[in-house]
Every structure is written in structure tokens, then in C-alpha cells.
Amino acid sequence: LRAFDAASGGAVRAMIEEGEFKGKVGTSAFSRAIAGTAKHVGVVGVGKRGEATTSAMLTLGSAAAAQAQKSKCKTLGIKGADGFENAVAAGAYLGATEDQRFKSKPQAKTLESVSLLDVSADVSEGKARAVGVQLTKDLVAAPPNVVTPTAMAEVAKSIAAAHPDCMSVKILEKADCEKLGMGSFLGVSEASDEPPKFIHLTYKGAGSDLKKVAVVGKGLTFDSGGYNLKAGAGSMIEMMKFDMGGSGATLGAAKIIAQTKPAGVECHFIIASCENMIGSRGLRPGDILTASNGKTIEVNNTDAEGRLTLADALVYADKTCGATAIVDCATLTGAIIVALGNDIAGLFSPKDAAAKRVEDAAKAAGEDLWRMPMPDSMWSIMKSEIADMKNTGSRGGGSITAALFLKQFVDESVEWSHVDLAGPVWDDKKGGATGYGAALFAAWV
């Protein structure tokens, strides 16, 4: 750092002292250089020496690249902690990328290249992560008239087409889903003019006796709430384009896996995608649906629709694909945001080993989640007098009863976990999609 300061003519020391920069994670300071070949210099806080994390190194790369773009630089050099080269590379790629797809006059970008200083390590894993996370961000941020169920299916097809050596895809249409008895999923989609799409991407890694696993993502490309319409202040109906955050993460994870090609595993990426709309054919409060495992559901709230689509997707992952380990991910409840805030996802699993595996993946990916309780005693709230279950319980513990609902559609022998990522898929401060989950679920696979 002293050599870096000397090369910049003392700009770094002055910047640190004047700004009282302490190196805390997430803080940064940038300035024009006084001397040397670089025109601009900066420091980004990553915490105490020897305690670097993947998350902090992602922020280092992202903050540096974003500032380089802002300063209209053509080249950028970054020095991060040893062993975190892939995280820095991924962060830099993401920080340099700005979503201008829907602007009539996009701003020209100047940054042409990024170099990791004093690094000879292979950063292909970091590049793969960045591509997958960016795909997730692009999907979640796009409006619902662009990312429809059909568009989601086309993205899955494009992933398979780009990686034919390890990826294959099958799209089940409405008639196919009817034959499989997916009454829960199809009930949600009934009022929409957009046809439902059941997406099944399969990855097969090298080796024999592959372990079969599945990532299942909620795929509501728009959620009006149905007849329990999202209305009034705080309903967030205008933001319901991100209700496919789970499926966006699923496709992002599939893209990462297709590029990194882990051996010994067969992974099924499954999405039951549709819209939840209002119309004469629409799902009504009080209707009873029959899922593909034969269980019946009294719908007492049409705005608790994500769990209805996931029910049939989980049965498919379990029974049709034969997955012995399943993780599902969904922007499932507002209750999880009340519990954990906007930056942390909720993790639910009846098995400690299953939860530990997801927690380890989250740590490796640098994404935050927290394991929540799911006591069976709360299931009594969900019991129906005229069907096997209701789709919502009481006001309290909404994220817990939602997880208990999903549990009914996975065999007890399966290592199953549920991640409610309603909070961290969107950054209110920056006003954009975060790409949360893509790296986490790829690490889990």
C-alpha cells in the first residue's frame, strides 16, 4: 500500500486521512492521482487483515469497476487478497455492467479491460459466476411484458443450446401438465392469456453413478394477487416482476454449472412458470385444487400462489426425476422480510445435514441466509375441514407455515431445503435486481 501511495504521488494517504477511511467492509474512497501512470486511484474496505470474505472481495471488484466506469477510465487494475481472485473477478464483471436495455439513449461505456494485479491464477470460475449472476439480474429486473413464461422457457432452451455437451431441456406445455395431474400449478395460471410453461433443464456431469439432485425455482413472472388483489400502499404490485426471483436464480445457477461442469452429479433445474392474473376463469378463494401427488388444497387466499406452483414442481423433482436432494427457492412471503430484513434469506429444512449443506454453499458464495425453525406443531393452523390442507394459515409465522406447506410435497427420505429469498433479490437502495441465489445454488450443486 505504501508503494501504491508513492506511485500516485501521495494521493492515497491524503485520501485516506482526509476521508477518515478505516477500511470497513463496504466503504470506499476514490481520487485523481497526483503522479504516476494512473489517472485515478482508490481504496475499498474489505475488513480486518486475515479476515477477508468472499462477499467483501465481490464488493471490492464491483465498487472498483463501477467507479472506473463513472470516471470514464478505459483500463482498471485491482489488487485484492490472495485466494479470492475469482470473487474479485466476478465482482468486477458485475460492477462494470449496467442495465440499459430499456433506455432509448443508452450511455456509452468506456471501460475496456480489467486486470487483477500480481495474479496468475485461473479466474474462469469467477467469470462463469459473473455470467450466471448477470443472467439472473437481467431476468429479475426485466418487466413482466418482456419476461413471460414463454420467454423463461426460451432462456432455458438457449442455455441447453449453448452447452449441448452437458445440458438438455424439456418444456412441458399445459396439456402435458394436465396429463401429470398438476392441478395446483395449473389452477394458478388459469386466468392468464399467457400459456404456462413447465421448464425442466437437466445437467449431467462426468462420471458414473451420478448423484441426482434438483433446484426448483418459483416462476411467477407477474403476480397480481388474483382475486385477493394486491391493492393499496405497500402491496408492491408494481414490483411483482421480481416474483420470479427464484426461477431467475435457478436459471443463473444452471448457467454457472453448464460452464464449470462439476463431475459426479446430475442436476435437474425445474421451474413451473406462469402468471397469477384475474379473469372469469381465474382461481377463486374457496376453490379446491388437487396436486399431482393426489393431495387436495383449499385455496383460502389466491395471493398465496407461489406455494401452489411449487407443490407440483417438488412432486415432479421427487417422483419423476428421482432427486435424492432438493433445494427450492422462492420469493415466497413478505413475512420473511419482516423477520430477517431485506438482505438475508430464510432457510428452512427438517434435516440438520441438509441445512448445513445449504449454509456451506451460501458461505462459499458470499450470500447471506439464516436458518429458521419449522415446528410441526404449527401445521395444525393449515388444516382444512373439507380438504387435506389450506394454502395459508394465520397472520403470525407466515414464512414458517409456507415452508410446512411445501414439506407436504416431498418424500421424507429426500434431503430437502427451502430458501425464501423475498428480501435479498432486490436492492431498494440501488433500485435493482441483485442476482441473489445463482452463485449459492450453483455452489450447492
Tab-separated table of C-alpha atoms in Angstrom:
chain	number	residue	atom	x	y	z
A	1	LEU	CA	0.000	0.000	0.000
A	2	ARG	CA	2.937	2.329	0.730
A	3	ALA	CA	4.367	1.635	-2.724
A	4	PHE	CA	0.957	2.239	-4.253
A	5	ASP	CA	0.749	5.555	-2.408
A	6	ALA	CA	4.229	6.589	-3.542
A	7	ALA	CA	3.394	5.759	-7.169
A	8	SER	CA	0.332	8.008	-7.007
A	9	GLY	CA	2.239	10.943	-5.554
A	10	GLY	CA	0.818	10.530	-2.065
A	11	ALA	CA	-2.800	10.704	-3.248
A	12	VAL	CA	-3.767	7.523	-1.394
A	13	ARG	CA	-2.514	8.651	2.011
A	14	ALA	CA	-4.146	12.070	1.588
A	15	MET	CA	-7.414	10.483	0.530
A	16	ILE	CA	-7.422	8.092	3.490
A	17	GLU	CA	-6.577	10.799	6.024
A	18	GLU	CA	-8.949	13.435	4.689
A	19	GLY	CA	-11.845	10.990	4.400
A	20	GLU	CA	-11.006	9.226	7.680
A	21	PHE	CA	-11.109	5.960	5.755
A	22	LYS	CA	-10.890	2.979	8.171
A	23	GLY	CA	-11.208	0.070	5.758
A	24	LYS	CA	-14.599	-1.164	6.936
A	25	VAL	CA	-16.397	-3.518	4.568
A	26	GLY	CA	-18.454	-1.611	2.021
A	27	THR	CA	-16.636	1.720	2.432
A	28	SER	CA	-14.524	3.272	-0.307
A	29	ALA	CA	-12.615	6.397	-1.302
A	30	PHE	CA	-11.504	7.497	-4.785
A	31	SER	CA	-9.389	10.380	-6.059
A	32	ARG	CA	-7.355	11.611	-9.008
A	33	ALA	CA	-3.711	10.563	-8.814
A	34	ILE	CA	-1.121	13.292	-8.297
A	35	ALA	CA	1.686	11.424	-10.072
A	36	GLY	CA	2.388	8.163	-11.863
A	37	THR	CA	0.758	6.493	-14.867
A	38	ALA	CA	-2.716	6.004	-13.383
A	39	LYS	CA	-5.133	8.921	-13.637
A	40	HIS	CA	-7.364	7.729	-10.796
A	41	VAL	CA	-6.728	5.726	-7.612
A	42	GLY	CA	-8.990	4.291	-4.956
A	43	VAL	CA	-9.269	2.080	-1.900
A	44	VAL	CA	-12.173	-0.206	-0.975
A	45	GLY	CA	-12.659	-1.534	2.542
A	46	VAL	CA	-12.624	-5.311	2.998
A	47	GLY	CA	-12.328	-5.515	6.787
A	48	LYS	CA	-9.515	-6.620	9.056
A	49	ARG	CA	-6.323	-8.224	7.781
A	50	GLY	CA	-6.636	-12.002	7.502
A	51	GLU	CA	-10.444	-11.911	7.796
A	52	ALA	CA	-11.321	-11.366	4.140
A	53	THR	CA	-14.602	-12.888	2.935
A	54	THR	CA	-15.985	-13.754	-0.481
A	55	SER	CA	-18.666	-11.114	-0.030
A	56	ALA	CA	-16.136	-8.374	0.733
A	57	MET	CA	-13.996	-9.331	-2.271
A	58	LEU	CA	-17.027	-9.274	-4.551
A	59	THR	CA	-17.714	-5.756	-3.287
A	60	LEU	CA	-14.090	-4.766	-3.935
A	61	GLY	CA	-14.320	-5.787	-7.587
A	62	SER	CA	-17.778	-4.310	-8.061
A	63	ALA	CA	-17.029	-0.947	-6.435
A	64	ALA	CA	-13.767	-0.546	-8.335
A	65	ALA	CA	-15.322	-1.312	-11.720
A	66	ALA	CA	-18.332	0.919	-11.117
A	67	GLN	CA	-16.074	3.836	-10.167
A	68	ALA	CA	-13.838	3.221	-13.199
A	69	GLN	CA	-16.905	3.467	-15.428
A	70	LYS	CA	-18.017	6.622	-13.653
A	71	SER	CA	-14.566	8.175	-14.119
A	72	LYS	CA	-14.604	7.199	-17.826
A	73	CYS	CA	-11.495	5.018	-17.493
A	74	LYS	CA	-10.500	2.560	-20.227
A	75	THR	CA	-8.433	0.221	-18.045
A	76	LEU	CA	-8.621	-0.855	-14.419
A	77	GLY	CA	-6.137	-2.697	-12.217
A	78	ILE	CA	-7.271	-4.260	-8.919
A	79	LYS	CA	-5.317	-5.797	-6.072
A	80	GLY	CA	-7.273	-7.989	-3.656
A	81	ALA	CA	-6.464	-10.588	-1.014
A	82	ASP	CA	-4.727	-13.761	-2.158
A	83	GLY	CA	-7.072	-16.704	-2.642
A	84	PHE	CA	-10.057	-14.549	-3.603
A	85	GLU	CA	-9.168	-13.885	-7.224
A	86	ASN	CA	-12.372	-15.441	-8.575
A	87	ALA	CA	-14.533	-13.331	-6.284
A	88	VAL	CA	-12.753	-10.115	-7.305
A	89	ALA	CA	-13.071	-11.038	-10.992
A	90	ALA	CA	-16.777	-11.799	-10.647
A	91	GLY	CA	-17.372	-8.560	-8.771
A	92	ALA	CA	-15.538	-6.517	-11.381
A	93	TYR	CA	-17.564	-8.006	-14.218
A	94	LEU	CA	-20.825	-7.299	-12.434
A	95	GLY	CA	-19.798	-3.814	-11.321
A	96	ALA	CA	-18.915	-2.840	-14.880
A	97	THR	CA	-22.268	-3.995	-16.238
A	98	GLU	CA	-25.186	-1.565	-16.203
A	99	ASP	CA	-28.690	-2.451	-17.354
A	100	GLN	CA	-29.582	-0.053	-20.155
A	101	ARG	CA	-31.751	-2.427	-22.212
A	102	PHE	CA	-34.889	-0.345	-21.878
A	103	LYS	CA	-33.434	3.158	-22.327
A	104	SER	CA	-33.904	4.956	-25.638
A	105	LYS	CA	-30.461	6.575	-25.401
A	106	PRO	CA	-28.047	4.304	-23.523
A	107	GLN	CA	-24.843	5.905	-22.298
A	108	ALA	CA	-21.611	4.796	-23.933
A	109	LYS	CA	-19.265	2.893	-21.624
A	110	THR	CA	-15.509	3.386	-21.698
A	111	LEU	CA	-14.077	0.525	-19.599
A	112	GLU	CA	-12.395	-1.968	-21.920
A	113	SER	CA	-10.302	-4.197	-19.688
A	114	VAL	CA	-9.785	-5.187	-16.059
A	115	SER	CA	-6.565	-6.705	-14.738
A	116	LEU	CA	-6.022	-8.410	-11.404
A	117	LEU	CA	-2.609	-7.135	-10.312
A	118	ASP	CA	0.119	-9.631	-9.362
A	119	VAL	CA	-2.211	-12.542	-10.192
A	120	SER	CA	-1.519	-15.563	-12.373
A	121	ALA	CA	-4.422	-17.653	-11.056
A	122	ASP	CA	-7.129	-19.035	-13.333
A	123	VAL	CA	-10.266	-16.921	-12.841
A	124	SER	CA	-12.551	-18.832	-15.215
A	125	GLU	CA	-14.720	-19.823	-12.256
A	126	GLY	CA	-15.198	-16.165	-11.378
A	127	LYS	CA	-16.136	-15.344	-14.959
A	128	ALA	CA	-18.655	-18.200	-15.005
A	129	ARG	CA	-20.172	-16.989	-11.769
A	130	ALA	CA	-20.480	-13.459	-13.127
A	131	VAL	CA	-22.228	-14.615	-16.303
A	132	GLY	CA	-24.747	-16.654	-14.290
A	133	VAL	CA	-25.411	-13.904	-11.766
A	134	GLN	CA	-25.809	-11.341	-14.548
A	135	LEU	CA	-28.351	-13.597	-16.259
A	136	THR	CA	-30.322	-13.738	-13.005
A	137	LYS	CA	-30.137	-9.949	-12.620
A	138	ASP	CA	-31.324	-9.394	-16.189
A	139	LEU	CA	-34.278	-11.750	-15.758
A	140	VAL	CA	-35.402	-10.364	-12.406
A	141	ALA	CA	-35.037	-6.722	-13.484
A	142	ALA	CA	-36.904	-7.082	-16.778
A	143	PRO	CA	-40.572	-6.047	-16.926
A	144	PRO	CA	-43.342	-8.673	-16.989
A	145	ASN	CA	-44.260	-7.866	-20.582
A	146	VAL	CA	-40.729	-8.961	-21.569
A	147	VAL	CA	-40.035	-11.862	-19.199
A	148	THR	CA	-43.114	-14.026	-19.689
A	149	PRO	CA	-43.352	-17.791	-19.062
A	150	THR	CA	-42.602	-18.291	-22.760
A	151	ALA	CA	-39.527	-16.057	-22.507
A	152	MET	CA	-38.326	-18.035	-19.475
A	153	ALA	CA	-38.633	-21.238	-21.491
A	154	GLU	CA	-36.617	-19.670	-24.325
A	155	VAL	CA	-33.818	-18.770	-21.892
A	156	ALA	CA	-33.707	-22.382	-20.703
A	157	LYS	CA	-33.530	-23.533	-24.331
A	158	SER	CA	-30.677	-21.119	-25.018
A	159	ILE	CA	-28.671	-22.480	-22.070
A	160	ALA	CA	-29.110	-26.040	-23.357
A	161	ALA	CA	-28.239	-24.987	-26.920
A	162	ALA	CA	-25.067	-23.225	-25.770
A	163	HIS	CA	-23.903	-26.271	-23.767
A	164	PRO	CA	-25.134	-29.374	-25.658
A	165	ASP	CA	-22.310	-31.488	-24.221
A	166	CYS	CA	-23.820	-31.424	-20.735
A	167	MET	CA	-27.255	-29.779	-20.872
A	168	SER	CA	-30.645	-30.868	-22.221
A	169	VAL	CA	-34.076	-29.270	-21.885
A	170	LYS	CA	-37.725	-30.301	-21.909
A	171	ILE	CA	-40.628	-27.843	-21.870
A	172	LEU	CA	-43.966	-29.243	-20.681
A	173	GLU	CA	-46.983	-27.456	-22.125
A	174	LYS	CA	-50.375	-27.137	-20.436
A	175	ALA	CA	-51.630	-30.434	-21.899
A	176	ASP	CA	-48.517	-32.240	-20.646
A	177	CYS	CA	-49.058	-30.821	-17.162
A	178	GLU	CA	-52.720	-31.887	-17.242
A	179	LYS	CA	-51.679	-35.468	-18.014
A	180	LEU	CA	-49.404	-35.395	-14.948
A	181	GLY	CA	-52.256	-34.130	-12.775
A	182	MET	CA	-50.656	-30.764	-11.944
A	183	GLY	CA	-53.913	-29.204	-10.780
A	184	SER	CA	-52.238	-26.990	-8.203
A	185	PHE	CA	-49.884	-25.316	-10.711
A	186	LEU	CA	-52.499	-25.045	-13.468
A	187	GLY	CA	-55.053	-23.571	-11.091
A	188	VAL	CA	-52.820	-20.542	-10.590
A	189	SER	CA	-52.261	-19.994	-14.322
A	190	GLU	CA	-55.898	-20.363	-15.378
A	191	ALA	CA	-56.837	-16.663	-15.695
A	192	SER	CA	-53.805	-15.622	-17.748
A	193	ASP	CA	-53.673	-15.339	-21.535
A	194	GLU	CA	-50.004	-16.292	-21.263
A	195	PRO	CA	-49.673	-20.082	-21.519
A	196	PRO	CA	-47.988	-21.790	-18.551
A	197	LYS	CA	-44.591	-23.364	-19.151
A	198	PHE	CA	-43.124	-26.149	-17.026
A	199	ILE	CA	-39.359	-25.946	-17.585
A	200	HIS	CA	-37.017	-28.897	-16.994
A	201	LEU	CA	-33.297	-28.356	-17.656
A	202	THR	CA	-31.003	-31.311	-16.994
A	203	TYR	CA	-27.253	-31.203	-16.393
A	204	LYS	CA	-25.194	-34.403	-16.486
A	205	GLY	CA	-21.642	-34.252	-15.220
A	206	ALA	CA	-18.786	-36.607	-15.983
A	207	GLY	CA	-18.610	-39.962	-14.258
A	208	SER	CA	-20.875	-42.863	-13.478
A	209	ASP	CA	-23.366	-43.423	-10.647
A	210	LEU	CA	-24.239	-39.726	-10.661
A	211	LYS	CA	-25.981	-38.292	-7.610
A	212	LYS	CA	-29.364	-36.916	-8.664
A	213	VAL	CA	-30.223	-33.511	-7.205
A	214	ALA	CA	-32.681	-30.761	-8.118
A	215	VAL	CA	-33.003	-26.989	-7.862
A	216	VAL	CA	-36.642	-25.869	-8.015
A	217	GLY	CA	-37.432	-22.180	-8.538
A	218	LYS	CA	-40.692	-20.262	-8.201
A	219	GLY	CA	-41.551	-18.825	-11.619
A	220	LEU	CA	-44.359	-16.275	-11.260
A	221	THR	CA	-43.467	-13.753	-13.959
A	222	PHE	CA	-46.203	-11.471	-12.614
A	223	ASP	CA	-48.375	-11.772	-9.522
A	224	SER	CA	-51.471	-9.598	-9.307
A	225	GLY	CA	-52.592	-11.463	-6.207
A	226	GLY	CA	-55.588	-12.844	-8.096
A	227	TYR	CA	-58.972	-12.113	-6.513
A	228	ASN	CA	-57.084	-11.372	-3.292
A	229	LEU	CA	-55.729	-8.448	-5.290
A	230	LYS	CA	-52.562	-6.704	-4.182
A	231	ALA	CA	-54.028	-3.261	-3.510
A	232	GLY	CA	-53.122	-0.132	-1.604
A	233	ALA	CA	-49.893	1.282	-0.256
A	234	GLY	CA	-47.292	-1.354	0.498
A	235	SER	CA	-48.833	-4.024	-1.734
A	236	MET	CA	-45.825	-3.754	-4.104
A	237	ILE	CA	-47.921	-4.839	-7.083
A	238	GLU	CA	-45.742	-2.672	-9.337
A	239	MET	CA	-42.708	-4.736	-8.256
A	240	MET	CA	-44.184	-8.160	-8.899
A	241	LYS	CA	-41.884	-8.627	-11.872
A	242	PHE	CA	-39.407	-9.960	-9.286
A	243	ASP	CA	-41.760	-12.717	-8.163
A	244	MET	CA	-39.769	-14.999	-10.453
A	245	GLY	CA	-36.617	-14.315	-8.426
A	246	GLY	CA	-36.361	-17.995	-7.512
A	247	SER	CA	-36.568	-19.161	-11.117
A	248	GLY	CA	-34.148	-16.422	-12.156
A	249	ALA	CA	-31.666	-17.783	-9.621
A	250	THR	CA	-32.347	-21.313	-10.862
A	251	LEU	CA	-31.502	-20.419	-14.466
A	252	GLY	CA	-28.469	-18.410	-13.334
A	253	ALA	CA	-27.235	-21.410	-11.352
A	254	ALA	CA	-27.808	-23.637	-14.393
A	255	LYS	CA	-25.671	-21.287	-16.487
A	256	ILE	CA	-22.850	-21.390	-13.930
A	257	ILE	CA	-22.996	-25.185	-13.715
A	258	ALA	CA	-23.011	-25.524	-17.512
A	259	GLN	CA	-19.755	-23.528	-17.666
A	260	THR	CA	-17.942	-25.059	-14.678
A	261	LYS	CA	-19.083	-28.669	-15.306
A	262	PRO	CA	-18.813	-30.331	-11.862
A	263	ALA	CA	-18.353	-34.100	-12.041
A	264	GLY	CA	-20.346	-36.798	-10.287
A	265	VAL	CA	-23.709	-35.064	-10.278
A	266	GLU	CA	-26.898	-34.961	-12.332
A	267	CYS	CA	-28.886	-31.828	-11.598
A	268	HIS	CA	-32.451	-31.071	-12.620
A	269	PHE	CA	-33.356	-27.371	-12.803
A	270	ILE	CA	-37.140	-27.149	-12.557
A	271	ILE	CA	-39.496	-24.177	-12.934
A	272	ALA	CA	-43.310	-24.105	-13.027
A	273	SER	CA	-43.745	-20.729	-14.715
A	274	CYS	CA	-46.986	-18.782	-15.126
A	275	GLU	CA	-48.773	-15.531	-14.302
A	276	ASN	CA	-51.283	-15.037	-11.488
A	277	MET	CA	-53.992	-12.881	-13.045
A	278	ILE	CA	-57.686	-12.060	-12.639
A	279	GLY	CA	-60.389	-13.210	-15.048
A	280	SER	CA	-63.576	-15.189	-15.441
A	281	ARG	CA	-61.571	-18.429	-15.491
A	282	GLY	CA	-59.443	-17.363	-12.528
A	283	LEU	CA	-58.815	-19.153	-9.277
A	284	ARG	CA	-61.343	-18.140	-6.594
A	285	PRO	CA	-60.992	-18.062	-2.816
A	286	GLY	CA	-62.687	-21.246	-1.643
A	287	ASP	CA	-61.739	-23.361	-4.665
A	288	ILE	CA	-60.198	-26.773	-4.032
A	289	LEU	CA	-57.243	-27.927	-6.142
A	290	THR	CA	-55.719	-31.385	-6.457
A	291	ALA	CA	-51.931	-31.560	-6.756
A	292	SER	CA	-50.056	-34.193	-8.737
A	293	ASN	CA	-49.444	-36.325	-5.637
A	294	GLY	CA	-53.201	-36.509	-5.037
A	295	LYS	CA	-53.302	-34.121	-2.070
A	296	THR	CA	-56.142	-31.592	-2.027
A	297	ILE	CA	-55.781	-27.906	-1.199
A	298	GLU	CA	-58.472	-25.456	-0.120
A	299	VAL	CA	-57.460	-22.080	-1.524
A	300	ASN	CA	-58.312	-19.501	1.104
A	301	ASN	CA	-56.043	-16.846	-0.413
A	302	THR	CA	-55.249	-16.548	-4.130
A	303	ASP	CA	-52.239	-14.382	-3.296
A	304	ALA	CA	-50.509	-17.375	-1.702
A	305	GLU	CA	-49.993	-18.769	-5.195
A	306	GLY	CA	-46.254	-19.459	-5.318
A	307	ARG	CA	-46.521	-22.434	-2.994
A	308	LEU	CA	-49.261	-23.880	-5.222
A	309	THR	CA	-46.953	-23.860	-8.251
A	310	LEU	CA	-44.010	-25.175	-6.222
A	311	ALA	CA	-46.113	-28.065	-4.894
A	312	ASP	CA	-46.343	-29.746	-8.308
A	313	ALA	CA	-42.746	-28.797	-9.168
A	314	LEU	CA	-41.490	-30.501	-5.984
A	315	VAL	CA	-43.511	-33.649	-6.679
A	316	TYR	CA	-42.019	-33.731	-10.187
A	317	ALA	CA	-38.450	-33.310	-8.869
A	318	ASP	CA	-39.031	-36.084	-6.350
A	319	LYS	CA	-41.082	-38.654	-8.245
A	320	THR	CA	-40.285	-38.036	-11.929
A	321	CYS	CA	-36.634	-37.006	-11.679
A	322	GLY	CA	-35.771	-39.199	-8.693
A	323	ALA	CA	-33.749	-36.484	-6.983
A	324	THR	CA	-32.367	-37.566	-3.604
A	325	ALA	CA	-31.596	-33.961	-2.620
A	326	ILE	CA	-33.745	-30.952	-3.488
A	327	VAL	CA	-33.448	-27.254	-2.721
A	328	ASP	CA	-36.293	-24.945	-3.702
A	329	CYS	CA	-36.043	-21.177	-3.830
A	330	ALA	CA	-38.794	-18.604	-3.950
A	331	THR	CA	-39.830	-15.041	-3.272
A	332	LEU	CA	-42.465	-16.733	-1.181
A	333	THR	CA	-43.542	-14.499	1.704
A	334	GLY	CA	-43.478	-10.934	2.937
A	335	ALA	CA	-43.256	-12.476	6.398
A	336	ILE	CA	-39.629	-13.460	5.846
A	337	ILE	CA	-38.764	-9.794	5.188
A	338	VAL	CA	-40.461	-8.838	8.452
A	339	ALA	CA	-38.386	-11.497	10.208
A	340	LEU	CA	-34.970	-11.034	8.595
A	341	GLY	CA	-34.996	-7.728	6.690
A	342	ASN	CA	-34.093	-7.088	3.078
A	343	ASP	CA	-30.585	-8.548	2.940
A	344	ILE	CA	-30.952	-12.042	4.409
A	345	ALA	CA	-32.837	-15.041	3.018
A	346	GLY	CA	-34.616	-17.545	5.239
A	347	LEU	CA	-33.555	-21.198	5.184
A	348	PHE	CA	-35.947	-23.956	6.201
A	349	SER	CA	-35.172	-27.660	6.416
A	350	PRO	CA	-36.321	-30.511	8.664
A	351	LYS	CA	-32.856	-32.081	8.452
A	352	ASP	CA	-29.715	-30.607	10.016
A	353	ALA	CA	-27.401	-32.145	7.407
A	354	ALA	CA	-29.468	-30.685	4.568
A	355	ALA	CA	-29.483	-27.232	6.157
A	356	LYS	CA	-25.727	-27.391	6.791
A	357	ARG	CA	-25.093	-28.138	3.128
A	358	VAL	CA	-27.048	-25.046	2.048
A	359	GLU	CA	-25.370	-22.903	4.724
A	360	ASP	CA	-21.939	-24.000	3.499
A	361	ALA	CA	-22.911	-23.157	-0.082
A	362	ALA	CA	-24.123	-19.715	0.984
A	363	LYS	CA	-20.827	-19.043	2.765
A	364	ALA	CA	-18.846	-20.123	-0.294
A	365	ALA	CA	-20.979	-17.866	-2.494
A	366	GLY	CA	-20.795	-14.897	-0.133
A	367	GLU	CA	-24.586	-14.683	0.173
A	368	ASP	CA	-26.428	-14.308	3.484
A	369	LEU	CA	-29.142	-16.589	4.813
A	370	TRP	CA	-30.365	-17.667	8.243
A	371	ARG	CA	-31.911	-20.953	9.275
A	372	MET	CA	-35.442	-20.601	10.600
A	373	PRO	CA	-37.476	-23.013	12.742
A	374	MET	CA	-40.256	-25.106	11.236
A	375	PRO	CA	-42.026	-26.839	14.140
A	376	ASP	CA	-44.569	-29.471	13.100
A	377	SER	CA	-46.886	-28.152	15.825
A	378	MET	CA	-47.677	-25.164	13.589
A	379	TRP	CA	-49.092	-27.413	10.857
A	380	SER	CA	-52.432	-27.551	12.682
A	381	ILE	CA	-53.034	-23.963	11.518
A	382	MET	CA	-53.020	-25.168	7.909
A	383	LYS	CA	-55.562	-27.977	8.253
A	384	SER	CA	-58.829	-27.696	6.340
A	385	GLU	CA	-62.203	-29.126	7.318
A	386	ILE	CA	-63.087	-30.023	3.724
A	387	ALA	CA	-59.680	-30.717	2.079
A	388	ASP	CA	-56.289	-32.050	3.108
A	389	MET	CA	-54.945	-28.577	3.791
A	390	LYS	CA	-55.396	-24.845	3.262
A	391	ASN	CA	-52.839	-22.776	1.414
A	392	THR	CA	-52.419	-20.161	4.176
A	393	GLY	CA	-52.516	-20.116	7.945
A	394	SER	CA	-52.813	-17.303	10.470
A	395	ARG	CA	-51.020	-13.945	10.252
A	396	GLY	CA	-48.187	-14.969	12.583
A	397	GLY	CA	-45.311	-17.127	11.338
A	398	GLY	CA	-46.312	-16.860	7.682
A	399	SER	CA	-42.948	-17.934	6.307
A	400	ILE	CA	-42.917	-20.974	8.612
A	401	THR	CA	-46.376	-22.222	7.632
A	402	ALA	CA	-45.456	-21.688	3.967
A	403	ALA	CA	-42.416	-23.941	4.427
A	404	LEU	CA	-44.543	-26.541	6.223
A	405	PHE	CA	-46.952	-26.461	3.265
A	406	LEU	CA	-44.124	-27.242	0.828
A	407	LYS	CA	-42.942	-30.068	3.052
A	408	GLN	CA	-46.151	-31.960	2.228
A	409	PHE	CA	-44.987	-32.452	-1.359
A	410	VAL	CA	-41.574	-34.028	-0.777
A	411	ASP	CA	-40.950	-37.554	0.489
A	412	GLU	CA	-39.366	-37.682	3.954
A	413	SER	CA	-36.425	-39.689	2.589
A	414	VAL	CA	-35.341	-36.764	0.385
A	415	GLU	CA	-32.777	-34.250	1.645
A	416	TRP	CA	-34.942	-31.157	1.149
A	417	SER	CA	-34.383	-27.489	1.933
A	418	HIS	CA	-36.404	-24.374	1.154
A	419	VAL	CA	-34.935	-20.873	0.732
A	420	ASP	CA	-37.288	-17.892	0.976
A	421	LEU	CA	-35.350	-15.112	-0.771
A	422	ALA	CA	-38.057	-12.440	-0.950
A	423	GLY	CA	-35.760	-9.878	0.704
A	424	PRO	CA	-32.353	-10.093	-0.963
A	425	VAL	CA	-33.442	-10.491	-4.623
A	426	TRP	CA	-33.915	-6.725	-4.868
A	427	ASP	CA	-31.822	-3.807	-3.606
A	428	ASP	CA	-34.106	-0.899	-2.724
A	429	LYS	CA	-31.161	1.468	-2.196
A	430	LYS	CA	-29.710	0.923	-5.660
A	431	GLY	CA	-33.101	0.186	-7.193
A	432	GLY	CA	-32.173	-3.016	-8.959
A	433	ALA	CA	-32.001	-6.791	-9.012
A	434	THR	CA	-29.113	-8.316	-7.062
A	435	GLY	CA	-28.741	-11.694	-8.776
A	436	TYR	CA	-29.039	-13.343	-5.355
A	437	GLY	CA	-29.129	-17.122	-5.334
A	438	ALA	CA	-27.434	-18.021	-8.613
A	439	ALA	CA	-23.992	-18.475	-7.053
A	440	LEU	CA	-25.440	-20.029	-3.891
A	441	PHE	CA	-27.363	-22.786	-5.681
A	442	ALA	CA	-24.504	-23.450	-8.093
A	443	ALA	CA	-22.230	-23.934	-5.064
A	444	TRP	CA	-24.843	-26.275	-3.563
A	445	VAL	CA	-24.917	-28.369	-6.743
